[in-house]
Amino acid sequence: YQNGLNKPVFIVHMAPNSVLQTPIYQEWMHRFGDSTHHILVNESLSSNNIVFNSSADQFEKLNGLHSDIFPLPFSNNTPIQPIPPHLPQKTFIGLNLMKLILAPIHTIGIENDEAIEALNYRRYGNDLQQYLSSIPGLHSLMEDFKSSLQTVQKSESSSSSKSPLLLFLGTGSALPSKYRNVTGIYFEYSDDKDDRVGMLLDCGEGSLGQLGRRYGDNLQKIINGIRIIVISHMHADHHLGLMRVLVSRASFSELPPILVIGPKLLHQWLLDFEQISPVSFLHTFTFEECSLFTRENNYDEFLASNFGIGLVTVPVVHCLDAFGVVVERKNDQKWKLVYSGDTRPCKNLIHAGKDATVLIHEATLEQGMEADAIEKGHSTTTQALKVAKAMNAKNVILTHFSQRYPKVPTIHTTTLLNI
């Protein structure tokens, strides 16, 4: 291309500003001539906005129900840095849905008519509450919920420690969809020193991005506060986001390493990935196998002294080396969190999680698809609720829904079983 023939019409530069600012790279860009369009795509220049209009609509509706529990995701439409100087005249920042026109010749150029520069979360405006009030039974349901929430908040205000926090980074299975990311749960609690400790229960692809949408400019503080990551099994929708989290801690050498608890094969997978990673991250974690934290191999003293909790892994019925997890705090807070991972209804989990404060249980399929659930090692919504009742769980949260249910999974009201 640089001999004067067949000049490229567009070049997309997926290069950081540190590269774009170097004289040798700028000289190379100029060699293509004035007719070439240069599109810049990197974290400093590209806007960090919400891409899907339908997702933005859903967030606005949820935020209208309760702004604290459903905060609007963080977005920023202003580049962190300007376009570096001394670049060719036809240099542009890449936008979502920007069109590059290649033909016919007289129309060659860039079209931004459909490009997404910013999404307005207030599309409904004053009509939002009118819309929400038109949904049968929603108002009374929310009033009951807010009353229960106020009771919890009063209890927290009388305690010296903040209540634990649960943040779902994805509630879908298999692969991300427009409305649901894959599995990832951020859990935060107070230890014996009243310091906040972060934990991840599974870490599917996009988990880091989901944390960024929730915490925005405070993302690095949240990542630096994560002390434990538990990966329940080796299916990709539960662990593909782990590397990004570890790499994001790589430059903070003063932080204690994260305790990663997972199946045996996960450790080798991390070692293999580190060989091709541009950033070394082996120093960011220590690894222990899930099998070491079963009740037969109790690590309570180690976990209590280092993290202020008890943690037990439970073999479950899914694939090879699949585990659920029970996390417990036995001080004045006295809570017990149970996470099923992927599993069919499991007696071991019911026994270990007895009297749980919160049970998070997978509910991949709806009632009537029991045969599919057995074949794939999953639970239906009805089966998950029966597990919660047998466990005597105070609260149950269903997750890991099949992506065949794009928004609300089917739950038959007759099976709620008074939980």
CSV table of N, CA and C in Angstrom, one decimal, residues 170-328:
chain,number,residue,atom,x,y,z
A,170,GLY,N,-24.6,-11.1,36.4
A,170,GLY,CA,-25.2,-11.8,35.3
A,170,GLY,C,-26.1,-12.9,35.9
A,171,THR,N,-27.3,-13.1,35.3
A,171,THR,CA,-28.2,-14.1,35.8
A,171,THR,C,-28.6,-15.1,34.7
A,172,GLY,N,-27.9,-15.1,33.5
A,172,GLY,CA,-28.2,-16.0,32.4
A,172,GLY,C,-27.3,-17.2,32.4
A,173,SER,N,-27.6,-18.1,31.5
A,173,SER,CA,-26.7,-19.3,31.4
A,173,SER,C,-26.1,-19.3,30.0
A,174,ALA,N,-25.0,-20.1,29.9
A,174,ALA,CA,-24.4,-20.5,28.6
A,174,ALA,C,-23.7,-19.3,27.9
A,175,LEU,N,-24.4,-18.3,27.5
A,175,LEU,CA,-23.7,-17.2,26.8
A,175,LEU,C,-24.5,-15.9,27.1
A,176,PRO,N,-23.8,-14.7,26.9
A,176,PRO,CA,-24.5,-13.5,27.2
A,176,PRO,C,-25.6,-13.2,26.2
A,177,SER,N,-26.6,-12.5,26.6
A,177,SER,CA,-27.7,-12.0,25.8
A,177,SER,C,-27.9,-10.5,25.9
A,178,LYS,N,-28.8,-9.9,25.2
A,178,LYS,CA,-29.0,-8.5,25.3
A,178,LYS,C,-29.5,-8.1,26.7
A,179,TYR,N,-30.2,-8.9,27.4
A,179,TYR,CA,-30.7,-8.6,28.7
A,179,TYR,C,-30.0,-9.2,29.9
A,180,ARG,N,-29.3,-10.3,29.7
A,180,ARG,CA,-28.7,-11.0,30.8
A,180,ARG,C,-27.3,-11.4,30.4
A,181,ASN,N,-26.3,-11.0,31.3
A,181,ASN,CA,-25.0,-11.5,31.2
A,181,ASN,C,-24.9,-12.9,31.8
A,182,VAL,N,-23.8,-13.6,31.6
A,182,VAL,CA,-23.7,-14.9,32.2
A,182,VAL,C,-23.3,-14.8,33.7
A,183,THR,N,-23.1,-15.9,34.3
A,183,THR,CA,-23.1,-16.0,35.8
A,183,THR,C,-21.9,-15.2,36.4
A,184,GLY,N,-22.2,-14.4,37.4
A,184,GLY,CA,-21.2,-13.8,38.2
A,184,GLY,C,-21.9,-13.1,39.4
A,185,ILE,N,-21.4,-13.3,40.6
A,185,ILE,CA,-22.0,-12.6,41.8
A,185,ILE,C,-20.9,-12.0,42.6
A,186,TYR,N,-21.1,-10.7,42.9
A,186,TYR,CA,-20.2,-10.0,43.8
A,186,TYR,C,-20.8,-9.9,45.1
A,187,PHE,N,-20.1,-10.3,46.1
A,187,PHE,CA,-20.5,-10.4,47.5
A,187,PHE,C,-19.6,-9.6,48.4
A,188,GLU,N,-20.1,-8.8,49.2
A,188,GLU,CA,-19.3,-7.9,50.1
A,188,GLU,C,-19.8,-8.0,51.5
A,189,TYR,N,-18.9,-8.1,52.5
A,189,TYR,CA,-19.3,-8.2,53.9
A,189,TYR,C,-18.2,-7.6,54.8
A,190,SER,N,-18.5,-7.4,56.0
A,190,SER,CA,-17.6,-6.8,57.0
A,190,SER,C,-16.9,-7.9,57.8
A,191,ASP,N,-15.5,-7.8,57.9
A,191,ASP,CA,-14.8,-8.8,58.7
A,191,ASP,C,-14.7,-8.4,60.1
A,192,ASP,N,-13.8,-9.1,60.9
A,192,ASP,CA,-13.7,-8.8,62.4
A,192,ASP,C,-13.2,-7.4,62.7
A,193,LYS,N,-12.5,-6.8,61.7
A,193,LYS,CA,-12.0,-5.5,61.9
A,193,LYS,C,-13.0,-4.4,61.4
A,194,ASP,N,-14.1,-4.9,60.9
A,194,ASP,CA,-15.1,-4.0,60.3
A,194,ASP,C,-14.7,-3.5,59.0
A,195,ASP,N,-13.7,-4.1,58.4
A,195,ASP,CA,-13.3,-3.7,57.0
A,195,ASP,C,-14.1,-4.5,56.0
A,196,ARG,N,-14.4,-3.9,54.9
A,196,ARG,CA,-15.2,-4.5,53.9
A,196,ARG,C,-14.4,-5.5,53.0
A,197,VAL,N,-14.9,-6.7,52.9
A,197,VAL,CA,-14.2,-7.7,52.1
A,197,VAL,C,-15.0,-8.1,50.9
A,198,GLY,N,-14.4,-8.1,49.7
A,198,GLY,CA,-15.1,-8.5,48.5
A,198,GLY,C,-14.8,-9.9,48.1
A,199,MET,N,-15.9,-10.6,47.5
A,199,MET,CA,-15.8,-11.9,47.1
A,199,MET,C,-16.5,-12.1,45.8
A,200,LEU,N,-16.0,-12.9,44.9
A,200,LEU,CA,-16.8,-13.3,43.7
A,200,LEU,C,-17.2,-14.7,43.7
A,201,LEU,N,-18.4,-15.0,43.5
A,201,LEU,CA,-18.9,-16.4,43.4
A,201,LEU,C,-19.2,-16.6,41.9
A,202,ASP,N,-18.2,-17.3,41.2
A,202,ASP,CA,-18.2,-17.4,39.8
A,202,ASP,C,-17.9,-16.1,39.1
A,203,CYS,N,-17.3,-16.2,37.9
A,203,CYS,CA,-16.8,-14.9,37.2
A,203,CYS,C,-16.9,-15.2,35.7
A,204,GLY,N,-18.1,-15.2,35.2
A,204,GLY,CA,-18.3,-15.4,33.8
A,204,GLY,C,-17.7,-14.2,33.0
A,205,GLU,N,-17.7,-14.4,31.6
A,205,GLU,CA,-17.2,-13.3,30.8
A,205,GLU,C,-18.0,-12.0,31.0
A,206,GLY,N,-17.3,-10.9,30.9
A,206,GLY,CA,-18.0,-9.6,31.1
A,206,GLY,C,-18.2,-9.2,32.6
A,207,SER,N,-17.8,-10.0,33.5
A,207,SER,CA,-18.0,-9.7,34.9
A,207,SER,C,-17.3,-8.3,35.3
A,208,LEU,N,-16.1,-8.1,34.8
A,208,LEU,CA,-15.4,-6.9,35.1
A,208,LEU,C,-16.1,-5.7,34.5
A,209,GLY,N,-16.6,-5.9,33.3
A,209,GLY,CA,-17.4,-4.8,32.7
A,209,GLY,C,-18.7,-4.5,33.4
A,210,GLN,N,-19.3,-5.5,34.0
A,210,GLN,CA,-20.5,-5.3,34.8
A,210,GLN,C,-20.2,-4.6,36.1
A,211,LEU,N,-19.1,-4.9,36.7
A,211,LEU,CA,-18.7,-4.2,37.9
A,211,LEU,C,-18.4,-2.7,37.5
A,212,GLY,N,-17.9,-2.5,36.3
A,212,GLY,CA,-17.6,-1.1,35.9
A,212,GLY,C,-18.9,-0.3,35.7
A,213,ARG,N,-19.9,-1.0,35.1
A,213,ARG,CA,-21.2,-0.3,35.0
A,213,ARG,C,-21.8,0.1,36.3
A,214,ARG,N,-21.6,-0.8,37.3
A,214,ARG,CA,-22.2,-0.5,38.6
A,214,ARG,C,-21.4,0.6,39.4
A,215,TYR,N,-20.0,0.5,39.4
A,215,TYR,CA,-19.2,1.3,40.3
A,215,TYR,C,-18.5,2.4,39.6
A,216,GLY,N,-18.5,2.4,38.2
A,216,GLY,CA,-17.9,3.6,37.5
A,216,GLY,C,-16.5,3.9,37.9
A,217,ASP,N,-16.2,5.1,38.3
A,217,ASP,CA,-14.9,5.5,38.6
A,217,ASP,C,-14.3,4.8,39.8
A,218,ASN,N,-15.1,4.2,40.6
A,218,ASN,CA,-14.7,3.5,41.8
A,218,ASN,C,-14.4,2.0,41.5
A,219,LEU,N,-14.4,1.6,40.3
A,219,LEU,CA,-14.2,0.2,39.9
A,219,LEU,C,-12.9,-0.3,40.5
A,220,GLN,N,-11.8,0.4,40.3
A,220,GLN,CA,-10.5,-0.2,40.8
A,220,GLN,C,-10.5,-0.4,42.3
A,221,LYS,N,-11.1,0.5,43.0
A,221,LYS,CA,-11.2,0.3,44.5
A,221,LYS,C,-12.0,-1.0,44.8
A,222,ILE,N,-13.0,-1.3,44.1
A,222,ILE,CA,-13.8,-2.5,44.3
A,222,ILE,C,-12.9,-3.7,44.0
A,223,ILE,N,-12.2,-3.7,42.8
A,223,ILE,CA,-11.4,-4.8,42.4
A,223,ILE,C,-10.3,-5.0,43.4
A,224,ASN,N,-9.7,-3.9,43.9
A,224,ASN,CA,-8.6,-4.1,44.9
A,224,ASN,C,-9.1,-4.6,46.2
A,225,GLY,N,-10.4,-4.5,46.5
A,225,GLY,CA,-10.9,-5.0,47.7
A,225,GLY,C,-11.4,-6.5,47.7
A,226,ILE,N,-11.3,-7.1,46.5
A,226,ILE,CA,-11.7,-8.5,46.4
A,226,ILE,C,-10.6,-9.4,47.0
A,227,ARG,N,-11.0,-10.3,47.9
A,227,ARG,CA,-10.0,-11.1,48.6
A,227,ARG,C,-10.2,-12.6,48.2
A,228,ILE,N,-11.4,-13.0,47.8
A,228,ILE,CA,-11.7,-14.4,47.5
A,228,ILE,C,-12.5,-14.5,46.2
A,229,ILE,N,-12.1,-15.5,45.4
A,229,ILE,CA,-12.9,-15.8,44.2
A,229,ILE,C,-13.2,-17.3,44.2
A,230,VAL,N,-14.4,-17.7,44.2
A,230,VAL,CA,-14.8,-19.1,44.1
A,230,VAL,C,-15.4,-19.4,42.7
A,231,ILE,N,-14.7,-20.4,42.0
A,231,ILE,CA,-15.3,-20.8,40.7
A,231,ILE,C,-15.9,-22.2,41.0
A,232,SER,N,-17.2,-22.3,40.6
A,232,SER,CA,-17.9,-23.5,41.0
A,232,SER,C,-17.6,-24.8,40.1
A,233,HIS,N,-17.3,-24.5,38.8
A,233,HIS,CA,-17.0,-25.6,37.9
A,233,HIS,C,-16.4,-25.1,36.7
A,234,MET,N,-15.9,-25.9,35.8
A,234,MET,CA,-15.1,-25.5,34.6
A,234,MET,C,-15.9,-25.2,33.4
A,235,HIS,N,-17.2,-24.9,33.4
A,235,HIS,CA,-17.9,-24.5,32.2
A,235,HIS,C,-17.6,-23.0,32.0
A,236,ALA,N,-17.4,-22.6,30.7
A,236,ALA,CA,-16.9,-21.3,30.4
A,236,ALA,C,-17.7,-20.1,30.9
A,237,ASP,N,-19.0,-20.3,31.0
A,237,ASP,CA,-19.9,-19.2,31.4
A,237,ASP,C,-19.8,-18.9,32.9
A,238,HIS,N,-18.9,-19.7,33.6
A,238,HIS,CA,-18.7,-19.4,35.0
A,238,HIS,C,-17.3,-18.9,35.3
A,239,HIS,N,-16.4,-19.0,34.3
A,239,HIS,CA,-15.0,-18.6,34.7
A,239,HIS,C,-14.2,-17.7,33.7
A,240,LEU,N,-14.8,-17.5,32.5
A,240,LEU,CA,-14.1,-16.8,31.4
A,240,LEU,C,-13.7,-15.4,31.8
A,241,GLY,N,-14.4,-14.8,32.8
A,241,GLY,CA,-14.0,-13.4,33.1
A,241,GLY,C,-12.9,-13.3,34.2
A,242,LEU,N,-12.5,-14.4,34.7
A,242,LEU,CA,-11.5,-14.4,35.8
A,242,LEU,C,-10.2,-13.8,35.4
A,243,MET,N,-9.7,-14.0,34.2
A,243,MET,CA,-8.4,-13.5,33.8
A,243,MET,C,-8.4,-11.9,33.9
A,244,ARG,N,-9.5,-11.3,33.3
A,244,ARG,CA,-9.6,-9.9,33.3
A,244,ARG,C,-9.5,-9.3,34.7
A,245,VAL,N,-10.2,-9.9,35.7
A,245,VAL,CA,-10.2,-9.4,37.0
A,245,VAL,C,-8.7,-9.5,37.6
A,246,LEU,N,-8.1,-10.6,37.4
A,246,LEU,CA,-6.7,-10.8,37.9
A,246,LEU,C,-5.7,-9.8,37.2
A,247,VAL,N,-5.9,-9.7,35.9
A,247,VAL,CA,-5.0,-8.7,35.2
A,247,VAL,C,-5.2,-7.3,35.7
A,248,SER,N,-6.4,-7.0,36.0
A,248,SER,CA,-6.7,-5.6,36.5
A,248,SER,C,-6.0,-5.3,37.9
A,249,ARG,N,-5.6,-6.3,38.6
A,249,ARG,CA,-4.9,-6.2,39.9
A,249,ARG,C,-3.4,-6.2,39.7
A,250,ALA,N,-2.9,-6.5,38.5
A,250,ALA,CA,-1.5,-6.9,38.3
A,250,ALA,C,-0.5,-5.8,38.7
A,251,SER,N,-0.9,-4.5,38.5
A,251,SER,CA,0.0,-3.4,38.7
A,251,SER,C,0.0,-3.0,40.2
A,252,PHE,N,-0.8,-3.6,41.0
A,252,PHE,CA,-0.9,-3.2,42.5
A,252,PHE,C,-0.2,-4.3,43.3
A,253,SER,N,1.1,-4.3,43.2
A,253,SER,CA,1.9,-5.3,43.9
A,253,SER,C,1.8,-5.3,45.4
A,254,GLU,N,1.4,-4.2,46.0
A,254,GLU,CA,1.3,-4.2,47.4
A,254,GLU,C,0.1,-4.9,48.0
A,255,LEU,N,-0.9,-5.2,47.1
A,255,LEU,CA,-2.1,-5.9,47.6
A,255,LEU,C,-1.9,-7.3,47.9
A,256,PRO,N,-2.6,-7.9,48.9
A,256,PRO,CA,-2.4,-9.3,49.2
A,256,PRO,C,-3.0,-10.1,48.0
A,257,PRO,N,-2.5,-11.3,47.7
A,257,PRO,CA,-3.0,-12.0,46.6
A,257,PRO,C,-4.4,-12.5,46.9
A,258,ILE,N,-5.2,-12.6,45.8
A,258,ILE,CA,-6.6,-13.1,46.0
A,258,ILE,C,-6.5,-14.7,46.2
A,259,LEU,N,-7.3,-15.2,47.1
A,259,LEU,CA,-7.5,-16.6,47.2
A,259,LEU,C,-8.5,-17.1,46.2
A,260,VAL,N,-8.0,-17.8,45.2
A,260,VAL,CA,-8.9,-18.4,44.1
A,260,VAL,C,-9.1,-19.9,44.5
A,261,ILE,N,-10.4,-20.2,44.7
A,261,ILE,CA,-10.8,-21.6,45.0
A,261,ILE,C,-11.6,-22.1,43.8
A,262,GLY,N,-11.1,-23.2,43.2
A,262,GLY,CA,-11.8,-23.7,42.0
A,262,GLY,C,-11.4,-25.1,41.8
A,263,PRO,N,-12.0,-25.7,40.7
A,263,PRO,CA,-11.7,-27.1,40.3
A,263,PRO,C,-10.2,-27.2,40.0
A,264,LYS,N,-9.7,-28.4,40.0
A,264,LYS,CA,-8.3,-28.6,39.8
A,264,LYS,C,-7.8,-28.1,38.5
A,265,LEU,N,-8.6,-28.3,37.4
A,265,LEU,CA,-8.2,-27.9,36.1
A,265,LEU,C,-8.1,-26.4,35.9
A,266,LEU,N,-8.8,-25.7,36.8
A,266,LEU,CA,-8.7,-24.2,36.6
A,266,LEU,C,-7.3,-23.7,36.8
A,267,HIS,N,-6.6,-24.3,37.7
A,267,HIS,CA,-5.2,-23.8,38.0
A,267,HIS,C,-4.3,-23.9,36.7
A,268,GLN,N,-4.4,-25.1,36.1
A,268,GLN,CA,-3.6,-25.3,34.9
A,268,GLN,C,-4.1,-24.3,33.8
A,269,TRP,N,-5.4,-24.1,33.7
A,269,TRP,CA,-5.9,-23.2,32.7
A,269,TRP,C,-5.4,-21.8,32.9
A,270,LEU,N,-5.3,-21.3,34.2
A,270,LEU,CA,-4.7,-20.0,34.4
A,270,LEU,C,-3.2,-19.9,34.1
A,271,LEU,N,-2.5,-21.0,34.4
A,271,LEU,CA,-1.1,-21.1,34.1
A,271,LEU,C,-0.9,-21.0,32.6
A,272,ASP,N,-1.7,-21.7,31.8
A,272,ASP,CA,-1.6,-21.7,30.3
A,272,ASP,C,-1.9,-20.3,29.8
A,273,PHE,N,-3.0,-19.7,30.3
A,273,PHE,CA,-3.4,-18.4,29.8
A,273,PHE,C,-2.3,-17.3,30.1
A,274,GLU,N,-1.6,-17.5,31.2
A,274,GLU,CA,-0.6,-16.5,31.6
A,274,GLU,C,0.5,-16.5,30.6
A,275,GLN,N,0.8,-17.6,29.9
A,275,GLN,CA,1.8,-17.7,28.9
A,275,GLN,C,1.6,-16.8,27.7
A,276,ILE,N,0.3,-16.6,27.4
A,276,ILE,CA,0.0,-15.7,26.2
A,276,ILE,C,-0.5,-14.3,26.6
A,277,SER,N,-0.6,-14.1,27.9
A,277,SER,CA,-1.2,-12.8,28.4
A,277,SER,C,-0.1,-11.7,28.2
A,278,PRO,N,-0.4,-10.5,27.7
A,278,PRO,CA,0.6,-9.5,27.6
A,278,PRO,C,1.0,-8.9,29.0
A,279,VAL,N,0.2,-9.2,30.0
A,279,VAL,CA,0.4,-8.8,31.4
A,279,VAL,C,0.5,-10.0,32.3
A,280,SER,N,1.6,-10.1,33.0
A,280,SER,CA,1.8,-11.2,34.0
A,280,SER,C,0.9,-11.0,35.2
A,281,PHE,N,0.2,-12.1,35.6
A,281,PHE,CA,-0.8,-11.9,36.7
A,281,PHE,C,-0.6,-13.0,37.7
A,282,LEU,N,0.3,-13.9,37.6
A,282,LEU,CA,0.5,-15.0,38.5
A,282,LEU,C,0.7,-14.6,40.0
A,283,HIS,N,1.2,-13.4,40.2
A,283,HIS,CA,1.5,-12.9,41.5
A,283,HIS,C,0.2,-12.3,42.2
A,284,THR,N,-0.9,-12.2,41.4
A,284,THR,CA,-2.1,-11.6,42.0
A,284,THR,C,-3.0,-12.6,42.7
A,285,PHE,N,-2.6,-13.9,42.7
A,285,PHE,CA,-3.5,-14.9,43.3
A,285,PHE,C,-2.7,-16.1,43.9
A,286,THR,N,-3.4,-16.8,44.8
A,286,THR,CA,-2.9,-18.1,45.3
A,286,THR,C,-4.1,-19.0,45.0
A,287,PHE,N,-3.8,-20.3,44.7
A,287,PHE,CA,-4.9,-21.2,44.2
A,287,PHE,C,-5.0,-22.4,45.2
A,288,GLU,N,-6.3,-22.7,45.5
A,288,GLU,CA,-6.6,-23.9,46.2
A,288,GLU,C,-7.7,-24.6,45.6
A,289,GLU,N,-7.7,-25.9,45.6
A,289,GLU,CA,-8.8,-26.7,45.0
A,289,GLU,C,-10.0,-26.7,45.8
A,290,CYS,N,-11.2,-26.7,45.1
A,290,CYS,CA,-12.4,-26.8,45.9
A,290,CYS,C,-12.5,-28.0,46.8
A,291,SER,N,-12.0,-29.1,46.4
A,291,SER,CA,-12.1,-30.3,47.2
A,291,SER,C,-11.4,-30.2,48.6
A,292,LEU,N,-10.5,-29.2,48.8
A,292,LEU,CA,-9.9,-29.0,50.0
A,292,LEU,C,-10.7,-28.3,51.1
A,293,PHE,N,-11.9,-27.8,50.6
A,293,PHE,CA,-12.7,-27.0,51.5
A,293,PHE,C,-14.1,-27.7,51.8
A,294,THR,N,-14.1,-29.0,51.6
A,294,THR,CA,-15.3,-29.8,52.0
A,294,THR,C,-15.2,-30.0,53.5
A,295,ARG,N,-16.3,-30.5,54.1
A,295,ARG,CA,-16.3,-30.6,55.6
A,295,ARG,C,-15.3,-31.6,56.1
A,296,GLU,N,-14.9,-32.5,55.2
A,296,GLU,CA,-13.9,-33.5,55.7
A,296,GLU,C,-12.5,-32.9,55.8
A,297,ASN,N,-12.3,-31.8,55.1
A,297,ASN,CA,-11.0,-31.1,55.1
A,297,ASN,C,-11.2,-29.6,55.6
A,298,ASN,N,-11.5,-29.4,56.8
A,298,ASN,CA,-12.0,-28.1,57.3
A,298,ASN,C,-10.9,-27.1,57.4
A,299,TYR,N,-11.2,-25.9,56.7
A,299,TYR,CA,-10.2,-24.8,56.7
A,299,TYR,C,-10.7,-23.7,57.6
A,300,ASP,N,-11.7,-24.0,58.5
A,300,ASP,CA,-12.3,-22.9,59.2
A,300,ASP,C,-11.4,-21.9,59.9
A,301,GLU,N,-10.3,-22.5,60.6
A,301,GLU,CA,-9.4,-21.6,61.3
A,301,GLU,C,-8.7,-20.7,60.4
A,302,PHE,N,-8.2,-21.2,59.3
A,302,PHE,CA,-7.5,-20.4,58.3
A,302,PHE,C,-8.4,-19.3,57.7
A,303,LEU,N,-9.6,-19.7,57.4
A,303,LEU,CA,-10.5,-18.7,56.8
A,303,LEU,C,-11.0,-17.7,57.8
A,304,ALA,N,-11.2,-18.1,59.0
A,304,ALA,CA,-11.7,-17.2,60.1
A,304,ALA,C,-10.6,-16.1,60.4
A,305,SER,N,-9.4,-16.6,60.5
A,305,SER,CA,-8.3,-15.6,60.9
A,305,SER,C,-7.9,-14.7,59.7
A,306,ASN,N,-8.1,-15.1,58.5
A,306,ASN,CA,-7.6,-14.3,57.4
A,306,ASN,C,-8.8,-13.5,56.7
A,307,PHE,N,-10.0,-14.1,56.8
A,307,PHE,CA,-11.1,-13.5,56.1
A,307,PHE,C,-12.3,-13.2,56.9
A,308,GLY,N,-12.3,-13.7,58.2
A,308,GLY,CA,-13.5,-13.5,59.0
A,308,GLY,C,-14.7,-14.3,58.7
A,309,ILE,N,-14.6,-15.4,58.0
A,309,ILE,CA,-15.7,-16.2,57.6
A,309,ILE,C,-15.4,-17.7,57.7
A,310,GLY,N,-16.4,-18.5,57.6
A,310,GLY,CA,-16.3,-20.0,57.4
A,310,GLY,C,-16.7,-20.2,56.0
A,311,LEU,N,-16.1,-21.1,55.3
A,311,LEU,CA,-16.4,-21.4,53.9
A,311,LEU,C,-16.3,-22.9,53.6
A,312,VAL,N,-17.4,-23.5,53.1
A,312,VAL,CA,-17.4,-24.9,52.8
A,312,VAL,C,-17.8,-25.1,51.4
A,313,THR,N,-17.1,-26.0,50.7
A,313,THR,CA,-17.6,-26.4,49.3
A,313,THR,C,-18.3,-27.7,49.4
A,314,VAL,N,-19.3,-27.8,48.5
A,314,VAL,CA,-20.2,-29.0,48.5
A,314,VAL,C,-20.2,-29.6,47.2
A,315,PRO,N,-19.8,-30.9,47.0
A,315,PRO,CA,-19.9,-31.5,45.7
A,315,PRO,C,-21.4,-31.6,45.3
A,316,VAL,N,-21.7,-31.2,44.0
A,316,VAL,CA,-23.1,-31.1,43.5
A,316,VAL,C,-23.2,-32.0,42.3
A,317,VAL,N,-24.4,-32.1,41.8
A,317,VAL,CA,-24.8,-33.0,40.7
A,317,VAL,C,-24.8,-32.2,39.4
A,318,HIS,N,-23.7,-32.1,38.7
A,318,HIS,CA,-23.7,-31.4,37.4
A,318,HIS,C,-22.7,-32.0,36.5
A,319,CYS,N,-21.4,-31.6,36.6
A,319,CYS,CA,-20.4,-32.2,35.8
A,319,CYS,C,-19.2,-32.6,36.7
A,320,LEU,N,-18.2,-33.1,36.1
A,320,LEU,CA,-17.0,-33.5,36.9
A,320,LEU,C,-16.5,-32.3,37.7
A,321,ASP,N,-16.2,-32.5,39.0
A,321,ASP,CA,-15.6,-31.4,39.8
A,321,ASP,C,-16.4,-30.2,39.9
A,322,ALA,N,-17.7,-30.4,40.1
A,322,ALA,CA,-18.7,-29.2,40.3
A,322,ALA,C,-19.0,-29.1,41.8
A,323,PHE,N,-19.1,-27.9,42.2
A,323,PHE,CA,-19.3,-27.6,43.7
A,323,PHE,C,-20.3,-26.5,43.9
A,324,GLY,N,-21.0,-26.6,45.0
A,324,GLY,CA,-21.7,-25.5,45.6
A,324,GLY,C,-20.9,-24.9,46.7
A,325,VAL,N,-21.3,-23.8,47.3
A,325,VAL,CA,-20.5,-23.2,48.3
A,325,VAL,C,-21.4,-22.6,49.4
A,326,VAL,N,-20.9,-22.8,50.7
A,326,VAL,CA,-21.6,-22.2,51.8
A,326,VAL,C,-20.7,-21.3,52.5
A,327,VAL,N,-21.1,-20.0,52.6
A,327,VAL,CA,-20.2,-19.0,53.3
A,327,VAL,C,-21.0,-18.5,54.5
A,328,GLU,N,-20.3,-18.5,55.7
A,328,GLU,CA,-21.0,-18.3,56.9
A,328,GLU,C,-20.2,-17.3,57.8
